[in-house]
Backbone as CSV, one residue per row, in Angstrom:
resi,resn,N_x,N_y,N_z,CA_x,CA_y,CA_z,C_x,C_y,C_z
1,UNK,0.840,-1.193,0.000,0.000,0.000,0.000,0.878,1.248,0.000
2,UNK,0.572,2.156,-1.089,1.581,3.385,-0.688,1.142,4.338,0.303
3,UNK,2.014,4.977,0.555,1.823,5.862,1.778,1.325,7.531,1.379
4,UNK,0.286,7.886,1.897,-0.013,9.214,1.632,-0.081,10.232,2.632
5,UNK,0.567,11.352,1.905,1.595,12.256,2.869,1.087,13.573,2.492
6,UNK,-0.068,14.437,3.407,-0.559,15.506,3.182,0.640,16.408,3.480
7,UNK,1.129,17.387,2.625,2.079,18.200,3.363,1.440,19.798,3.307
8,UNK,1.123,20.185,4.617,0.264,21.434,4.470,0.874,22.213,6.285
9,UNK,0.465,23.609,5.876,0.329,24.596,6.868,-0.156,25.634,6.118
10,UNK,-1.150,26.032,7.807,-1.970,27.177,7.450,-1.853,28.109,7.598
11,UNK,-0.217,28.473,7.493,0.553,29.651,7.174,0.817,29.760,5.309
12,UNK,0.609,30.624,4.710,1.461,31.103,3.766,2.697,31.043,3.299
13,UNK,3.127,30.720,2.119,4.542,31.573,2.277,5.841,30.724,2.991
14,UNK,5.929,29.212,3.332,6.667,28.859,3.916,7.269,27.912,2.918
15,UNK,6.779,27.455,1.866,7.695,26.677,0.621,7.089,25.569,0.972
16,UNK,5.581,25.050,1.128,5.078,24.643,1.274,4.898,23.611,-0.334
17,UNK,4.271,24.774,-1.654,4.523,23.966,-2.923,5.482,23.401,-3.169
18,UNK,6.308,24.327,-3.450,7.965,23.950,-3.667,8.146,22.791,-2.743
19,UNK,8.016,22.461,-1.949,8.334,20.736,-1.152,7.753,19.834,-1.938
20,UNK,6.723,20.226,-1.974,5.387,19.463,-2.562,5.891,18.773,-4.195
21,UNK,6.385,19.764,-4.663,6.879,19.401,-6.002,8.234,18.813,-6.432
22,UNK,9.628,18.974,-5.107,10.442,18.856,-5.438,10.734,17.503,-4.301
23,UNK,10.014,17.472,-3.602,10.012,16.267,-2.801,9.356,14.979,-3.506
24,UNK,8.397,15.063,-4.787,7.654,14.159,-5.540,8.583,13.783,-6.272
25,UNK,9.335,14.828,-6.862,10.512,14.374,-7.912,11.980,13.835,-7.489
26,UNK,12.161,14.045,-6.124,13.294,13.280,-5.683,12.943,11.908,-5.288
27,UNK,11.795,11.574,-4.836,11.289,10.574,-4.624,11.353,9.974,-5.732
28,UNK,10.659,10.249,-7.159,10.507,9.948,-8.282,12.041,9.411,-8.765
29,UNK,12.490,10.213,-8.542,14.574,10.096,-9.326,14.980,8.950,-8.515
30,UNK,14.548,8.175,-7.423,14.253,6.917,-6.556,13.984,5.695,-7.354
31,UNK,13.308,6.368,-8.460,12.543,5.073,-8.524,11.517,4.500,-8.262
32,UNK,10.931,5.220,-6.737,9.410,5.041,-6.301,8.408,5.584,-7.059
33,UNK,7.089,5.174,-7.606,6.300,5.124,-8.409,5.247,6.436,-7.330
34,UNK,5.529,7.879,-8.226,4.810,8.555,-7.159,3.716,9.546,-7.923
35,UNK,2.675,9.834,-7.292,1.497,10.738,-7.625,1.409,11.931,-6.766
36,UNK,0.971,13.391,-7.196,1.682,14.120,-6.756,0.111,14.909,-6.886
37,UNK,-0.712,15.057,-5.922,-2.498,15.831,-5.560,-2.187,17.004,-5.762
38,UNK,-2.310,18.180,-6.400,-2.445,19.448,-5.990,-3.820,19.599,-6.022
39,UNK,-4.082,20.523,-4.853,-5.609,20.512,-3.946,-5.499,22.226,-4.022
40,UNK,-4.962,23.076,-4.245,-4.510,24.677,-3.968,-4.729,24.690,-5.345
41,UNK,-6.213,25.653,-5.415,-6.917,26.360,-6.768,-5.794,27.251,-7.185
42,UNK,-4.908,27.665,-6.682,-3.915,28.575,-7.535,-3.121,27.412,-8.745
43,UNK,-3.026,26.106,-8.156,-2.431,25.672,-9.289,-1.047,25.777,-9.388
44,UNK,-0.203,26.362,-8.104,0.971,26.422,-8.145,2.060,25.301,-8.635
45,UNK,1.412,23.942,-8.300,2.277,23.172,-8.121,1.990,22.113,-9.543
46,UNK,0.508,22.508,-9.700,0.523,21.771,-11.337,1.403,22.660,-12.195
47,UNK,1.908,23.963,-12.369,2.981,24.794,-13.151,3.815,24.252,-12.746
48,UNK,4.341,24.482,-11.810,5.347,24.104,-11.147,6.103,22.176,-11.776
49,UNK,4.973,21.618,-12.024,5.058,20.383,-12.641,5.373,20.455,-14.564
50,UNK,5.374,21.518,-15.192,5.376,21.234,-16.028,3.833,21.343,-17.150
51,UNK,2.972,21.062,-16.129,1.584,21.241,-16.611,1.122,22.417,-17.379
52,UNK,0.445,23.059,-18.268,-0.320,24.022,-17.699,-1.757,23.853,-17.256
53,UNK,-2.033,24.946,-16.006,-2.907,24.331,-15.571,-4.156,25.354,-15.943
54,UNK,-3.660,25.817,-17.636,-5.445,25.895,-18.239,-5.552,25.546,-19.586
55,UNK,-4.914,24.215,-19.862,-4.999,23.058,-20.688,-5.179,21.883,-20.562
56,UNK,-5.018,21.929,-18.980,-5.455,20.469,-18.691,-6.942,19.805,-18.973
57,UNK,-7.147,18.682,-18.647,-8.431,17.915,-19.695,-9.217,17.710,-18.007
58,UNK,-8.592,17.730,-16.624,-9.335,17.423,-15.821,-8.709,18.004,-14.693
59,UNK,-9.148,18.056,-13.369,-8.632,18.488,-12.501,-8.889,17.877,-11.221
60,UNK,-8.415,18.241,-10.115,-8.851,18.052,-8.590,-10.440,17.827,-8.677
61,UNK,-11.080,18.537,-9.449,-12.809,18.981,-9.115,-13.562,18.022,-10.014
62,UNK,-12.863,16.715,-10.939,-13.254,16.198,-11.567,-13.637,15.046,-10.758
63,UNK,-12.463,14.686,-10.202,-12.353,13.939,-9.140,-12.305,13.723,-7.364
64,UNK,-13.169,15.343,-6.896,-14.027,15.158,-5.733,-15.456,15.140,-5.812
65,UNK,-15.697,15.949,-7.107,-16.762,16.604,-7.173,-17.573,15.390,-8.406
66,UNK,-17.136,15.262,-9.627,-17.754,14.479,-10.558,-17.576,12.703,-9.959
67,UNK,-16.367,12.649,-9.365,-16.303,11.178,-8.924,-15.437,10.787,-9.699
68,UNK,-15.529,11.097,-11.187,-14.495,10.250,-11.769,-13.203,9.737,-11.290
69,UNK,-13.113,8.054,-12.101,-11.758,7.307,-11.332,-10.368,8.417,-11.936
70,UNK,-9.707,7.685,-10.948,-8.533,8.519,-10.813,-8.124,8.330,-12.249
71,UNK,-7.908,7.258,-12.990,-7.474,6.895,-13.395,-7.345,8.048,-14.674
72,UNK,-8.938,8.328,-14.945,-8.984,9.604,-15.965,-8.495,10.560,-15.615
73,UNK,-8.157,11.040,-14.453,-8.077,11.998,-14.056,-6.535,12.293,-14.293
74,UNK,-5.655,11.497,-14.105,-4.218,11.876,-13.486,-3.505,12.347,-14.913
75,UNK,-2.790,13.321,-15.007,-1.718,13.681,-15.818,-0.606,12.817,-15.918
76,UNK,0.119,11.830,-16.758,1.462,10.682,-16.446,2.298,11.850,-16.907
77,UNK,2.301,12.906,-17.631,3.702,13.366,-18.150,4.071,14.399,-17.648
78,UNK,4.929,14.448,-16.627,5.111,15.947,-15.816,6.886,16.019,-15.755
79,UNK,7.259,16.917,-15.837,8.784,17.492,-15.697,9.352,16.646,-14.738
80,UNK,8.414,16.408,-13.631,9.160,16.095,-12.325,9.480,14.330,-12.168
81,UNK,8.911,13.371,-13.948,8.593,12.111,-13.556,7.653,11.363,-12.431
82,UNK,6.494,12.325,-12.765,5.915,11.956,-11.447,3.945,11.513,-12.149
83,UNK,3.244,11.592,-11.247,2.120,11.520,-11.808,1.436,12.565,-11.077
84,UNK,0.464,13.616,-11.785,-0.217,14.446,-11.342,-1.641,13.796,-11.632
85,UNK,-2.100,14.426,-10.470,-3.303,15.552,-10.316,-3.668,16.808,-10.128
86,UNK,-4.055,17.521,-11.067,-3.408,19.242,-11.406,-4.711,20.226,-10.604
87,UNK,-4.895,21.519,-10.476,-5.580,21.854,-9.973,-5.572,23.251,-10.623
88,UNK,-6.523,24.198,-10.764,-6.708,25.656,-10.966,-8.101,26.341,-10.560
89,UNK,-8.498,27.388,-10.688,-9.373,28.061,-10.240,-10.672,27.198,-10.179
90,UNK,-11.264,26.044,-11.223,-12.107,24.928,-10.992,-12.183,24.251,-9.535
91,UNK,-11.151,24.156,-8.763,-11.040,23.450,-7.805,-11.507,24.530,-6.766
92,UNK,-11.703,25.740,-6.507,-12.083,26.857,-5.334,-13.719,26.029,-5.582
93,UNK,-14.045,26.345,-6.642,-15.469,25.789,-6.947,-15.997,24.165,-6.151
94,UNK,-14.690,22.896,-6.088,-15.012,22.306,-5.829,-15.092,22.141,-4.068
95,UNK,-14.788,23.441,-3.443,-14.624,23.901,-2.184,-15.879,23.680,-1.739
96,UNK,-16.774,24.933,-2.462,-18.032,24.937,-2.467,-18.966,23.822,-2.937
97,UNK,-18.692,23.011,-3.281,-19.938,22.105,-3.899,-19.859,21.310,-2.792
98,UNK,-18.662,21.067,-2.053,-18.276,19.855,-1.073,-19.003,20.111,0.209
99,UNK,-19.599,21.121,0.012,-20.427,21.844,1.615,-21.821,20.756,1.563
100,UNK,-22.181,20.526,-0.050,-23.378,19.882,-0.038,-23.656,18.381,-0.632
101,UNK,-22.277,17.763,-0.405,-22.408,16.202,-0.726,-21.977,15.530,0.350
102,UNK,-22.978,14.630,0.649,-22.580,13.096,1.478,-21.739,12.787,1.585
103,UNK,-21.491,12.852,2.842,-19.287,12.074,3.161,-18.945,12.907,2.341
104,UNK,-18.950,14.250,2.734,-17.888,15.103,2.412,-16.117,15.553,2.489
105,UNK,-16.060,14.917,3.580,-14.736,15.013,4.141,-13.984,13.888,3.824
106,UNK,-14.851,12.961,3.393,-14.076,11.717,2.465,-14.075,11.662,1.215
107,UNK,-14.549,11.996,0.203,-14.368,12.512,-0.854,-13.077,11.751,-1.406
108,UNK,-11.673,12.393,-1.291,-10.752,11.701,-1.389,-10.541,10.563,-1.078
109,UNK,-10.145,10.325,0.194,-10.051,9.053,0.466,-10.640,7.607,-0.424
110,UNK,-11.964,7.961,-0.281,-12.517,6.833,-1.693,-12.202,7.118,-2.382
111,UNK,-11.540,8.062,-2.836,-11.014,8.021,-4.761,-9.734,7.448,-4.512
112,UNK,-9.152,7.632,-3.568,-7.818,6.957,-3.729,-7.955,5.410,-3.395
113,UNK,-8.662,5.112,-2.737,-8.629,3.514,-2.015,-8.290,2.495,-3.169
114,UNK,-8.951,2.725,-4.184,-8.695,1.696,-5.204,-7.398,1.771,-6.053
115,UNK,-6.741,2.998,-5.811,-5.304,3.289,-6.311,-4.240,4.109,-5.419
116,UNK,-4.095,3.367,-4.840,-3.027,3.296,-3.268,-2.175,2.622,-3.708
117,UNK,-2.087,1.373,-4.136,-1.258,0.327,-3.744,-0.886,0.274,-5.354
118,UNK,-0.872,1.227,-6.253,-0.809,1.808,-7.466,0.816,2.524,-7.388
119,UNK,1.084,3.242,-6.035,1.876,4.252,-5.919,2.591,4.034,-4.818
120,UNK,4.145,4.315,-4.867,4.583,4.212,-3.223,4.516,5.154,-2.271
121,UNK,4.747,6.441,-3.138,4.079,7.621,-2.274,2.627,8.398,-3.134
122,UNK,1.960,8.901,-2.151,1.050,10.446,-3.038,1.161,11.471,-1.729
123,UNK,1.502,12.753,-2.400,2.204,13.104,-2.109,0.580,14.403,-2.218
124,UNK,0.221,15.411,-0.688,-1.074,15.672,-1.628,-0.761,17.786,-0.848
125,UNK,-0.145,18.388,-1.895,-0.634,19.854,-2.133,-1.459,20.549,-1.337
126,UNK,-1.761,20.740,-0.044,-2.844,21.467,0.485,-2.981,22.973,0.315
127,UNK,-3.990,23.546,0.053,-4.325,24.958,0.175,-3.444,25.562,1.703
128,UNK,-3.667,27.136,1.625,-2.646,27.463,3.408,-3.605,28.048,3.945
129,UNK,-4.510,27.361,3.986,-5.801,27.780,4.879,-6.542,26.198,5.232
130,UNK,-7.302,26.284,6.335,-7.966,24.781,6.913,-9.326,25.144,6.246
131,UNK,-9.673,24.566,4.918,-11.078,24.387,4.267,-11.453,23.269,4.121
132,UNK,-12.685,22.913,3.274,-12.543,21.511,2.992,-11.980,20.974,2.291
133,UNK,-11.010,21.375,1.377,-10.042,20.741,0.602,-8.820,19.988,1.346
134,UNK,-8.840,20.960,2.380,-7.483,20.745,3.589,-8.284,19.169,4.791
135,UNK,-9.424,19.702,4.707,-9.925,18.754,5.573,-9.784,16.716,4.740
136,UNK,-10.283,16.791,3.471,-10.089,16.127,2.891,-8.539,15.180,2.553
137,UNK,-8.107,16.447,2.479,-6.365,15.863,2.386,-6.242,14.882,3.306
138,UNK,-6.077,15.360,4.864,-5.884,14.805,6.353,-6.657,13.417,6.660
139,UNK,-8.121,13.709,5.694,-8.821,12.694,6.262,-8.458,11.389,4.794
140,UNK,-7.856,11.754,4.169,-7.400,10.729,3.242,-5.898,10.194,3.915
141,UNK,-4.546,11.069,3.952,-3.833,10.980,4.564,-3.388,10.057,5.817
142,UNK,-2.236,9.141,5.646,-1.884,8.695,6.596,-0.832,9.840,7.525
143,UNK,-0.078,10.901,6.901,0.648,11.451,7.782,0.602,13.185,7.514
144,UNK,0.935,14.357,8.292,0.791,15.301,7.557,2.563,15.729,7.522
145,UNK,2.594,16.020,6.602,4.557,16.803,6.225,4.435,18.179,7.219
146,UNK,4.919,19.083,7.649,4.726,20.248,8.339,5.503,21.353,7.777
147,UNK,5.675,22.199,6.348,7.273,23.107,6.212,6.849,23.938,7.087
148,UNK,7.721,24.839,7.678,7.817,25.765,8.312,9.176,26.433,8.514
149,UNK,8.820,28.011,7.883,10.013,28.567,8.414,10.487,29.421,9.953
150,UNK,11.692,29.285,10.248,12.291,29.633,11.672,12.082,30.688,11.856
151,UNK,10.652,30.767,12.235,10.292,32.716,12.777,9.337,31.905,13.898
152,UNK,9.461,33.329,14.555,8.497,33.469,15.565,7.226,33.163,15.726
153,UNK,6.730,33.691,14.408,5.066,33.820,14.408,4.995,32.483,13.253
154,UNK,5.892,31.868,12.878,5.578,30.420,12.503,5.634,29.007,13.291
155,UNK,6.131,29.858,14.563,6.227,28.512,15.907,4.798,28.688,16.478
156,UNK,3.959,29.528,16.531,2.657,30.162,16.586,2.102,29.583,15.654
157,UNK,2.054,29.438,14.507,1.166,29.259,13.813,1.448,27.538,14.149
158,UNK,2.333,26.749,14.134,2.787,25.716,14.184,2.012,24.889,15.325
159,UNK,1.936,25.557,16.299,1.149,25.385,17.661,-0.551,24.700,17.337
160,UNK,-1.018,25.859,16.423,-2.749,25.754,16.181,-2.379,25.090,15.458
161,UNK,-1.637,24.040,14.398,-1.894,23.321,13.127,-1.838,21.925,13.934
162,UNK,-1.016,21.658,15.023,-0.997,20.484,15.554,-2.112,20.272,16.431
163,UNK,-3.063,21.305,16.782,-3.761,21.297,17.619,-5.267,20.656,16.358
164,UNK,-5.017,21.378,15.302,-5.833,20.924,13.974,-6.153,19.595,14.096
165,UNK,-4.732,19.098,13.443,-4.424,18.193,13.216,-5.077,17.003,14.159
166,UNK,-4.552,17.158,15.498,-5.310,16.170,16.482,-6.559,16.441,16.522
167,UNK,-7.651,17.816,16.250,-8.729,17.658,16.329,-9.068,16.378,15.361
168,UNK,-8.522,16.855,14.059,-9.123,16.065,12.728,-9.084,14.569,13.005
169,UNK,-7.732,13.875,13.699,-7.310,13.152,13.915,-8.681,12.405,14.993
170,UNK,-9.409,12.978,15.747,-10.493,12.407,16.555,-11.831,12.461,15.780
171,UNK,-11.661,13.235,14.713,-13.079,13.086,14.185,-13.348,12.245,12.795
172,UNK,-12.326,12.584,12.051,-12.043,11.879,10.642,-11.309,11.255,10.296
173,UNK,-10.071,10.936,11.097,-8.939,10.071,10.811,-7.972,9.524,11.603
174,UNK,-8.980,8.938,12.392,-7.955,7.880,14.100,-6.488,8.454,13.862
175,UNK,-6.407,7.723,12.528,-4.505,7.191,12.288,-3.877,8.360,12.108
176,UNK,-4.093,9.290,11.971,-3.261,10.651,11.390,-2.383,11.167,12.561
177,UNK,-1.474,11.384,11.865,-0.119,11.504,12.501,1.003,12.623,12.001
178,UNK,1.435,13.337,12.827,2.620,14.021,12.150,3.788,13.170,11.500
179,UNK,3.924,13.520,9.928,5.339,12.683,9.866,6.470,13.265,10.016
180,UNK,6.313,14.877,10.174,7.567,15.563,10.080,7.518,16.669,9.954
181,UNK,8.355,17.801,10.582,8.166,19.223,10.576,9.682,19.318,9.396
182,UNK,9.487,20.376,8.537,10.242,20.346,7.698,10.993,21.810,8.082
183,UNK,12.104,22.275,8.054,12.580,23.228,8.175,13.335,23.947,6.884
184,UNK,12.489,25.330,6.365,12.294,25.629,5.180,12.858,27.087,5.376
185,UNK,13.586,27.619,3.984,14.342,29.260,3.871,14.967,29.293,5.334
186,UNK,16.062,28.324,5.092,16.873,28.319,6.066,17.883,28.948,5.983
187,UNK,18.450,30.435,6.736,19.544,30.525,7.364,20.281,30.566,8.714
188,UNK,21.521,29.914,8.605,22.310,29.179,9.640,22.956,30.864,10.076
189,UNK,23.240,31.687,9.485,23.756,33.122,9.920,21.984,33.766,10.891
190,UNK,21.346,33.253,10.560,20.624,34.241,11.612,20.060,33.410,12.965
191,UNK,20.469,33.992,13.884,20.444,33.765,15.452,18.881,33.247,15.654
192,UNK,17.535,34.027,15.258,15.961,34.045,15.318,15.735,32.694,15.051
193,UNK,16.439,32.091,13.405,16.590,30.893,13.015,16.828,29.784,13.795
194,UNK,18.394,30.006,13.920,18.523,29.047,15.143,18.178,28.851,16.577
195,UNK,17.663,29.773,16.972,16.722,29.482,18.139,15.226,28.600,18.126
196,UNK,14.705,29.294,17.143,13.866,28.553,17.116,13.486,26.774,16.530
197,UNK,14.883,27.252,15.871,15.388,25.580,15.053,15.577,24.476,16.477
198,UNK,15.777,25.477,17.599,16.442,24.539,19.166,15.210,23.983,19.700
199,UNK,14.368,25.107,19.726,13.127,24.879,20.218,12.060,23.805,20.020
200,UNK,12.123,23.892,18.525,11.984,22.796,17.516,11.674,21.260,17.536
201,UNK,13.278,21.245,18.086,13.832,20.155,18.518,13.789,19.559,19.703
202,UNK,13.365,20.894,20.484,12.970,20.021,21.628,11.922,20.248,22.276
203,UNK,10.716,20.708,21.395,9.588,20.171,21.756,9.213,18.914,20.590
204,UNK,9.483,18.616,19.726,9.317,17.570,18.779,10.166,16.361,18.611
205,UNK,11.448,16.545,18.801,12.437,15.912,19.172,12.588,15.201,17.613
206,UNK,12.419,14.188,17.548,12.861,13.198,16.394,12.099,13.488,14.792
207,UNK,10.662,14.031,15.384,9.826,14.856,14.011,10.249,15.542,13.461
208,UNK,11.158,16.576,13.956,12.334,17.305,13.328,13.376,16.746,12.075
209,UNK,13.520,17.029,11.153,14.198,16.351,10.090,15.596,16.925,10.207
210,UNK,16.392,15.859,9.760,17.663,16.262,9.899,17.899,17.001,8.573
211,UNK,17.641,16.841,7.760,17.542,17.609,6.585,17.314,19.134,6.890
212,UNK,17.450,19.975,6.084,17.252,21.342,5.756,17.401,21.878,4.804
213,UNK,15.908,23.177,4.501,15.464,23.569,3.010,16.464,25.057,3.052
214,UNK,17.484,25.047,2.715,17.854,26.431,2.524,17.424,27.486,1.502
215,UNK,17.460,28.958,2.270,17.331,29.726,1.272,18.158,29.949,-0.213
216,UNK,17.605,29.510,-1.494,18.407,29.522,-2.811,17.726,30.253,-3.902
217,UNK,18.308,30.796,-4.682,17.952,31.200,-5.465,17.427,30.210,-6.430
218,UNK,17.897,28.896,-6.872,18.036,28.186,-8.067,16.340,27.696,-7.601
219,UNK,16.395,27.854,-6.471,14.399,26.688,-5.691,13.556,27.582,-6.492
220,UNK,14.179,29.441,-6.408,13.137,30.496,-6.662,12.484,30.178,-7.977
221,UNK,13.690,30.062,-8.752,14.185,30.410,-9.870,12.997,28.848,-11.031
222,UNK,13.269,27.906,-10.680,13.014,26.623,-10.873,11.777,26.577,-11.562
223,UNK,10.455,27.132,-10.269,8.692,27.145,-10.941,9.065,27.785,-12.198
224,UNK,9.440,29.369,-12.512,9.050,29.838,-13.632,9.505,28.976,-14.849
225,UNK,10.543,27.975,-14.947,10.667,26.990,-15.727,9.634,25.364,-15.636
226,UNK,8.869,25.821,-15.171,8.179,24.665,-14.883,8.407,23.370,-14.584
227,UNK,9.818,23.443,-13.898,10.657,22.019,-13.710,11.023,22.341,-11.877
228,UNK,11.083,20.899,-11.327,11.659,20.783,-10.184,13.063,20.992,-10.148
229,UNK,13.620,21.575,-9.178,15.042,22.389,-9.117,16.206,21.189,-9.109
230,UNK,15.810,20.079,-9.365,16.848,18.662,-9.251,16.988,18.983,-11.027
231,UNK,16.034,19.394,-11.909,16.013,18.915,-13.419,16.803,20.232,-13.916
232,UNK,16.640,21.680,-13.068,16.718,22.871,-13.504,18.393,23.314,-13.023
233,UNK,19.109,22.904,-11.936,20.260,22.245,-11.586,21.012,21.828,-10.321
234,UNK,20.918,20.164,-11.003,21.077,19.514,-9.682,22.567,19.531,-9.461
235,UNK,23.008,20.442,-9.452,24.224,20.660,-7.952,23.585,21.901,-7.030
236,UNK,22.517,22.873,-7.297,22.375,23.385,-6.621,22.070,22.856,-5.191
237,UNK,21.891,24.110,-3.713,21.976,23.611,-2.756,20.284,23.146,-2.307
238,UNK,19.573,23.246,-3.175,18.581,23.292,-2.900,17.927,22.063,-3.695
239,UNK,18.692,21.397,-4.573,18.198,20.035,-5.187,18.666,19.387,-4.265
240,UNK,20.022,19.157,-3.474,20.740,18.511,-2.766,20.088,18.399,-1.493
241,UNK,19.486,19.598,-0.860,17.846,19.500,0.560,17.585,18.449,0.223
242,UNK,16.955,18.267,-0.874,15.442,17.904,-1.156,15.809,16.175,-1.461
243,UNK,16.657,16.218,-2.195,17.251,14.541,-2.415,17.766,13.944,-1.187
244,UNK,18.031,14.491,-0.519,18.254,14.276,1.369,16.990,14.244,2.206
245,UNK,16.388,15.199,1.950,14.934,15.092,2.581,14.208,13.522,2.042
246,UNK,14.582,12.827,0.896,13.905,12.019,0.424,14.203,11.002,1.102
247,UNK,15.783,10.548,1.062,16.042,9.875,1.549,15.752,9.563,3.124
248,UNK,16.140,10.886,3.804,15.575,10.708,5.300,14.042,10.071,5.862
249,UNK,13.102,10.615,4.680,11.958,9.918,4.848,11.932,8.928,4.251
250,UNK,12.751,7.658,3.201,12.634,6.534,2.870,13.754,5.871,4.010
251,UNK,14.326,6.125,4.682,15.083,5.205,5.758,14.270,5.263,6.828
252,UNK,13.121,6.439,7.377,12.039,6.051,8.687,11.101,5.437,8.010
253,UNK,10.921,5.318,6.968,9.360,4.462,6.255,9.861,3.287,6.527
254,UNK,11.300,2.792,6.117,12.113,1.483,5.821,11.900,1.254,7.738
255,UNK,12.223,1.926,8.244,12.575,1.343,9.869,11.695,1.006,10.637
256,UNK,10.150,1.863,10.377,9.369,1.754,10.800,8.436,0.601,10.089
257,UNK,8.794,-0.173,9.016,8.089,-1.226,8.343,8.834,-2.635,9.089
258,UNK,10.153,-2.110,9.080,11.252,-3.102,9.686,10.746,-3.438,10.960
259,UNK,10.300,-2.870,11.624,10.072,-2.613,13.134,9.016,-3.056,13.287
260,UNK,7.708,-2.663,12.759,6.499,-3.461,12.727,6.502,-5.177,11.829
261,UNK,7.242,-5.568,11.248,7.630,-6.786,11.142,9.008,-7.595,12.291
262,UNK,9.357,-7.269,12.894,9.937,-7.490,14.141,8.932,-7.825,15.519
263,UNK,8.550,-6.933,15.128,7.310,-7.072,16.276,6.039,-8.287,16.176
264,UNK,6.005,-8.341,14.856,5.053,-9.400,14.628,5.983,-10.837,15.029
């Protein structure tokens, strides 16, 4: 069964897409067979893929809202080697329709059930606000990703998302779990940074990734080419995060599978 990995905060602005897209494609450069949700009507991350996302033949809203199988739905040819599901201004719409259908908050989840074990990761785009698109993600989701950058008022915001999270976690999705706070527009020269990088660490302790998203130009630079920053150039320091970030989360997937077969 593959593993699905909402990566969202309901902060702004923290490189939230950019993970989303460049974490699908390092995974992808793996070898792991991965699908990549964008759920955020801006559509950032279907560009960001290579897509455009007002040529596409279907979207996010085809497949909460019409039902259709995934299968029609998904884009196979994206920059990043990955498989999309693309999203644009159609999908705000499918915000609203979701207020008035049955098992709303599952929506996803049944669309994916029959193509899970299709993919080793899906990897799913959330909007930076808690709507029902966001609600959906979580309640499909086995884990949520967390980026966040080392400010003040993002250890704040960080606070209410886990508090989210466990609500959602009691109402729609027992199993949901943090898989990881990601630490994003990182600099090691500013003091604010590393304090709160301490803090981090020790209220979360091991959720903390050893990895880190530094601030680069080449990450900035990357969307307007519509390619993930590994394709656009991988010596930068910011393909090199992200192919580390991959790995770090395929050696706890590996340990924690290891571990639950030990136990059995």
């Amino acid at each position: 069964m593959g593993k699905i990995i909402a990566i969202a905060n309901q902060k702004g602005g923290v490189g939230k897409t950019t993970t989303a897209v460049n974490l699908a494609a390092s995974m992808a450069a793996t070898k792991r067979k991965v699908l990549l949700i964008d759920l955020d009507p801006q559509g950032n991350a279907t560009m960001g893929s290579g897509v455009d996302k007002y040529e596409v033949h279907a979207t996010a809203y085809e497949l909460l809202i019409d039902q259709k199988p995934l299968a029609e739905v998904v884009v196979k040819e994206t920059s990043g080697g990955y498989h999309l599901i693309a999203a644009n201004s159609d999908v705000t719409a499918a915000e609203v329709r979701l207020m008035d259908v049955f098992a709303r908050e599952l929506r996803l989840r049944t669309a994916l059930k029959d193509y899970r074990s299709s993919y080793d990761f899906i990897f799913i785009d959330c909007p930076p606000s808690l709507n029902m698109l966001t609600v959906n993600a979580m309640a499909a989701a086995d884990t949520v990703l967390v980026p966040m950058q080392c400010e003040y008022f993002a250890l704040e915001g960080l606070t209410a998302l886990v508090d989210t999270i466990n609500k959602l976690a009691a109402v729609v999705n027992a199993d949901l779990k943090i898989e990881g706070i990601l630490r994003t527009m990182y600099d090691p020269r500013n003091r604010l940074a590393n304090d709160v990088s301490e803090q981090l660490k020790q209220h979360f302790g091991d959720k903390v990734y050893r990895a880190v998203i530094p601030r680069n130009v080449r990450l900035a630079e990357a969307p307007s080419f519509g390619t993930p920053v590994m394709y656009y150039d991988k010596n930068s320091t910011g393909a090199k995060a992200y192919l580390a970030l991959a790995g770090e989360i395929l050696r706890r997937s590996e340990k924690k599978t290891s571990g639950k077969a030990t136990s059995v």
